[in-house]
Coordinates of C-alpha atoms in Angstrom, one line a residue:
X1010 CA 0.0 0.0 0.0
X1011 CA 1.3 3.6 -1.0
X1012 CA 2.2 5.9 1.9
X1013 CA 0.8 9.3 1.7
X1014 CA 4.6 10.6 1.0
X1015 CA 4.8 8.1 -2.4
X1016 CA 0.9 8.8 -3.6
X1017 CA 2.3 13.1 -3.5
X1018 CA 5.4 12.3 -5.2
X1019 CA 3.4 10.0 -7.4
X1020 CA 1.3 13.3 -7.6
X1021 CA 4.1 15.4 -8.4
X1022 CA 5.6 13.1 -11.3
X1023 CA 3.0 13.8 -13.2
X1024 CA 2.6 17.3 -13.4
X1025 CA 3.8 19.7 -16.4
X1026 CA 6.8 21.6 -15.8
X1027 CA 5.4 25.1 -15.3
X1028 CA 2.7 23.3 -12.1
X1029 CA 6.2 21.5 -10.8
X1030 CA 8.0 24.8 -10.2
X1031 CA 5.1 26.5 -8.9
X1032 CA 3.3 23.8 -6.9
X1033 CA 6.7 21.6 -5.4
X1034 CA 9.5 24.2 -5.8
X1035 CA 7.6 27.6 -5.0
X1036 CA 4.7 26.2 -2.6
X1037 CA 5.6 22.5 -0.9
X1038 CA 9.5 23.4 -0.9
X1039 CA 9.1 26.7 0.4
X1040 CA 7.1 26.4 2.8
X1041 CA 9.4 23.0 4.2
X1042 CA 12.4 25.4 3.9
X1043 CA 10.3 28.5 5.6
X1044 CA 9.4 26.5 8.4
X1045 CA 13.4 24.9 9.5
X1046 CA 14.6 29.0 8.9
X1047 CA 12.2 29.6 11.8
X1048 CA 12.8 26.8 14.1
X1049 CA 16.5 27.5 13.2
X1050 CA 16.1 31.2 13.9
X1051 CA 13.8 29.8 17.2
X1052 CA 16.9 28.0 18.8
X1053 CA 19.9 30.2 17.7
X1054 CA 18.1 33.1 19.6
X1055 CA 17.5 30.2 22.3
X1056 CA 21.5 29.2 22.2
X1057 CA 22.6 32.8 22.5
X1058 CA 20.1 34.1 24.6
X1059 CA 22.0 31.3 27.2
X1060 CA 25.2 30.6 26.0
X1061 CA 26.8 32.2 28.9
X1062 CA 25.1 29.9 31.4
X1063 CA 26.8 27.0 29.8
X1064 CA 30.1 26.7 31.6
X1065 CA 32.3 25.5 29.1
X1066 CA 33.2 29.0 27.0
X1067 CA 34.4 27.8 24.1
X1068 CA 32.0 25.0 23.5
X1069 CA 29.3 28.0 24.2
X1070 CA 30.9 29.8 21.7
X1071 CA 31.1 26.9 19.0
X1072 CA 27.0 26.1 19.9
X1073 CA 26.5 29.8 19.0
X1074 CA 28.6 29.5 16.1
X1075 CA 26.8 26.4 14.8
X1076 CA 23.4 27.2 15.1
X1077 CA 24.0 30.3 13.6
X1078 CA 25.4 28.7 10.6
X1079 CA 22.4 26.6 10.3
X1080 CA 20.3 29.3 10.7
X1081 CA 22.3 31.4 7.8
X1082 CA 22.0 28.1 5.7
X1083 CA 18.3 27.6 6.0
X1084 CA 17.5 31.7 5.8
X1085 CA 19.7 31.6 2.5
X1086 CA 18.2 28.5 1.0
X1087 CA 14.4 29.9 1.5
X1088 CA 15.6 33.6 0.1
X1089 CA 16.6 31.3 -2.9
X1090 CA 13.2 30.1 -3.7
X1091 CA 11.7 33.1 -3.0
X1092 CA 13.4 35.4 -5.5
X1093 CA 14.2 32.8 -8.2
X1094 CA 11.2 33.9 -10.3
X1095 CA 10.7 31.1 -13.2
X1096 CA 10.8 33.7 -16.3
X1097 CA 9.2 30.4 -18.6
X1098 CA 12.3 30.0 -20.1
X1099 CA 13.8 26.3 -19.8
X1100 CA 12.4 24.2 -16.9
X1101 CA 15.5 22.3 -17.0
X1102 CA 17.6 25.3 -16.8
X1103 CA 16.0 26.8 -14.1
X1104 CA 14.9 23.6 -11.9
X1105 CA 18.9 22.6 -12.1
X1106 CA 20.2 26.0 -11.6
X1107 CA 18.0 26.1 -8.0
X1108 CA 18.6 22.5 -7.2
X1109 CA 22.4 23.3 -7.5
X1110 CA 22.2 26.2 -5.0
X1111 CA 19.9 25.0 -2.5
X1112 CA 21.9 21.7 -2.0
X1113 CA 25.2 23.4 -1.6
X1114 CA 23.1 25.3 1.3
X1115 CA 21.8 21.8 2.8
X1116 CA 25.3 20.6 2.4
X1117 CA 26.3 23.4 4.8
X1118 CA 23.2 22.7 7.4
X1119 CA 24.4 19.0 7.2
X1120 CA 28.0 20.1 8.3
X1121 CA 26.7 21.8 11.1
X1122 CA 24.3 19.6 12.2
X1123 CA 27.2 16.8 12.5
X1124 CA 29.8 19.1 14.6
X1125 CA 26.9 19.4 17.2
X1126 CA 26.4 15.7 17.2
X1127 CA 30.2 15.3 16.9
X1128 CA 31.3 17.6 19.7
X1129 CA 30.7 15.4 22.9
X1130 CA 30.4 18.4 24.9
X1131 CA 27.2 19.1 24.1
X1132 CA 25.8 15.6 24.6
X1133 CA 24.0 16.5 28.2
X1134 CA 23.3 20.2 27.2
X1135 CA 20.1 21.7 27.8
X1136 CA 18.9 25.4 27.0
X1137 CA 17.1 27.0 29.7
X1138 CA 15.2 29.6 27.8
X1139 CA 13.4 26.6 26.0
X1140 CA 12.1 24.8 29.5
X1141 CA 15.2 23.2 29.5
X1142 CA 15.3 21.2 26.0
X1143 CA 18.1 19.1 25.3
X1144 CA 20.9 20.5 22.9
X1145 CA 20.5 17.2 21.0
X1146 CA 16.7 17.1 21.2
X1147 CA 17.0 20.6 19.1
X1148 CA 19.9 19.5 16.6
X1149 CA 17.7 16.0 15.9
X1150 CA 14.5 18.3 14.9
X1151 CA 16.5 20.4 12.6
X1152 CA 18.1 17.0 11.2
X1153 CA 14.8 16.2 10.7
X1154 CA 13.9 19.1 8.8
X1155 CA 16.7 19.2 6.8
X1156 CA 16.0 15.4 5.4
X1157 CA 12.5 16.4 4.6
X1158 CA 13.9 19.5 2.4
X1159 CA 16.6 16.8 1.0
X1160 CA 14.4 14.4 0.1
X1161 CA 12.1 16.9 -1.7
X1162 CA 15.4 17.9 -3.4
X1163 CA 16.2 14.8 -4.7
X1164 CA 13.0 14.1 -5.9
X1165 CA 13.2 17.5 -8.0
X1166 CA 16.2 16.2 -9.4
X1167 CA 14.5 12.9 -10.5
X1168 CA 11.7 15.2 -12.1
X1169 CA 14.1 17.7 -13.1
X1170 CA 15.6 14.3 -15.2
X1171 CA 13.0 12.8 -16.4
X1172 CA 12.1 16.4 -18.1
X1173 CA 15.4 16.3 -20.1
X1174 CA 15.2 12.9 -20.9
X1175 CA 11.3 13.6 -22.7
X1176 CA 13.2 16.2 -25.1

C-alpha cells in the first residue's frame, strides 16, 4: 500500500513543468524550507540568549557558532526560492540551476548539524530559555527538517531528469 509521501510524489511526477515549479519548488519546498529558517532562527536566539550559562566557553561559543550557521544556511536557501522567479524559459535550466544552490546550502546545514552531534560536549546540554530542552533534542529536529527539504530535493532532481530525458 502507497504511503501518503509516495501517492504526493506519485502526484508530483505527473505534473507539467510550469505546475512543478510552482506547486513543489515555489509552494511544498518553500514552505518546508520557511518552516526549519524559523525553528532554526527559534533555537539560535535560544543558544545565544543562554550561552553564557553553559560553563564551558568555548564549546558555548562553537554552539552559538553552529546554530547560527544553520540558521544562515536555511534563511539563504528559503531567500533562494523566494526570488528565483521562473521567467518560462527552460524548466531544465532553471529547476537545475535552483537544485544546485539549494543543496550546496543543505550541504552546509548538514556540516553543522554533524559538529553538534560530533562535539561530545554538548551531549547532556540543555537550553534554559526553551524549559530546558536538550541540545540534541533541538539538533535532531533540525536533522529532521533538513532530510525532509533533501528528500524533496532529490525528488526534484528525478523530475528535473525525467524532463530532459522527454526532449
Amino acid at each position: 500500500m502507497p504511503t501518503p509521501q509516495d501517492t504526493t510524489l506519485l502526484r508530483w511526477a505527473q505534473y507539467p513543468a510550469d505546475l512543478f515549479i510552482r506547486e513543489v519548488l515555489q509552494g511544498d519546498l518553500l514552505e518546508t524550507v520557511n518552516l526549519a529558517s524559523v525553528t532554526a532562527r527559534l533555537y539560535a536566539q535560544a543558544v545565544a540568549r543562554t550561552t553564557g550559562t553553559l560553563g564551558n566557553q568555548d564549546s558555548a561559543v562553537q554552539l552559538r557558532e553552529r546554530f547560527n550557521g544553520i540558521r544562515t544556511c536555511m534563511t539563504e536557501a528559503a531567500d533562494l526560492i523566494r526570488e528565483s522567479e521562473w521567467d518560462g524559459s527552460d524548466p531544465v535550466l532553471y529547476i537545475g540551476n535552483l537544485l544546485d544552490r539549494l543543496t550546496l546550502c543543505m550541504e552546509c546545514v548538514v556540516m553543522w548539524v554533524r559538529a553538534v552531534e560530533a562535539d561530545s560536549n554538548m551531549a547532556d546540554l540543555t537550553l534554559p530559555t526553551l524549559q530546558g530542552r536538550r541540545v540534541m533534542d533541538a539538533i535532531a529536529e533540525v536533522e529532521g527538517q533538513a532530510n525532509s527539504i533533501i528528500a524533496i530535493l532529490r525528488f526534484a532532481l528525478q523530475y528535473q531528469r525525467a524532463l530532459e530525458r522527454r526532449r
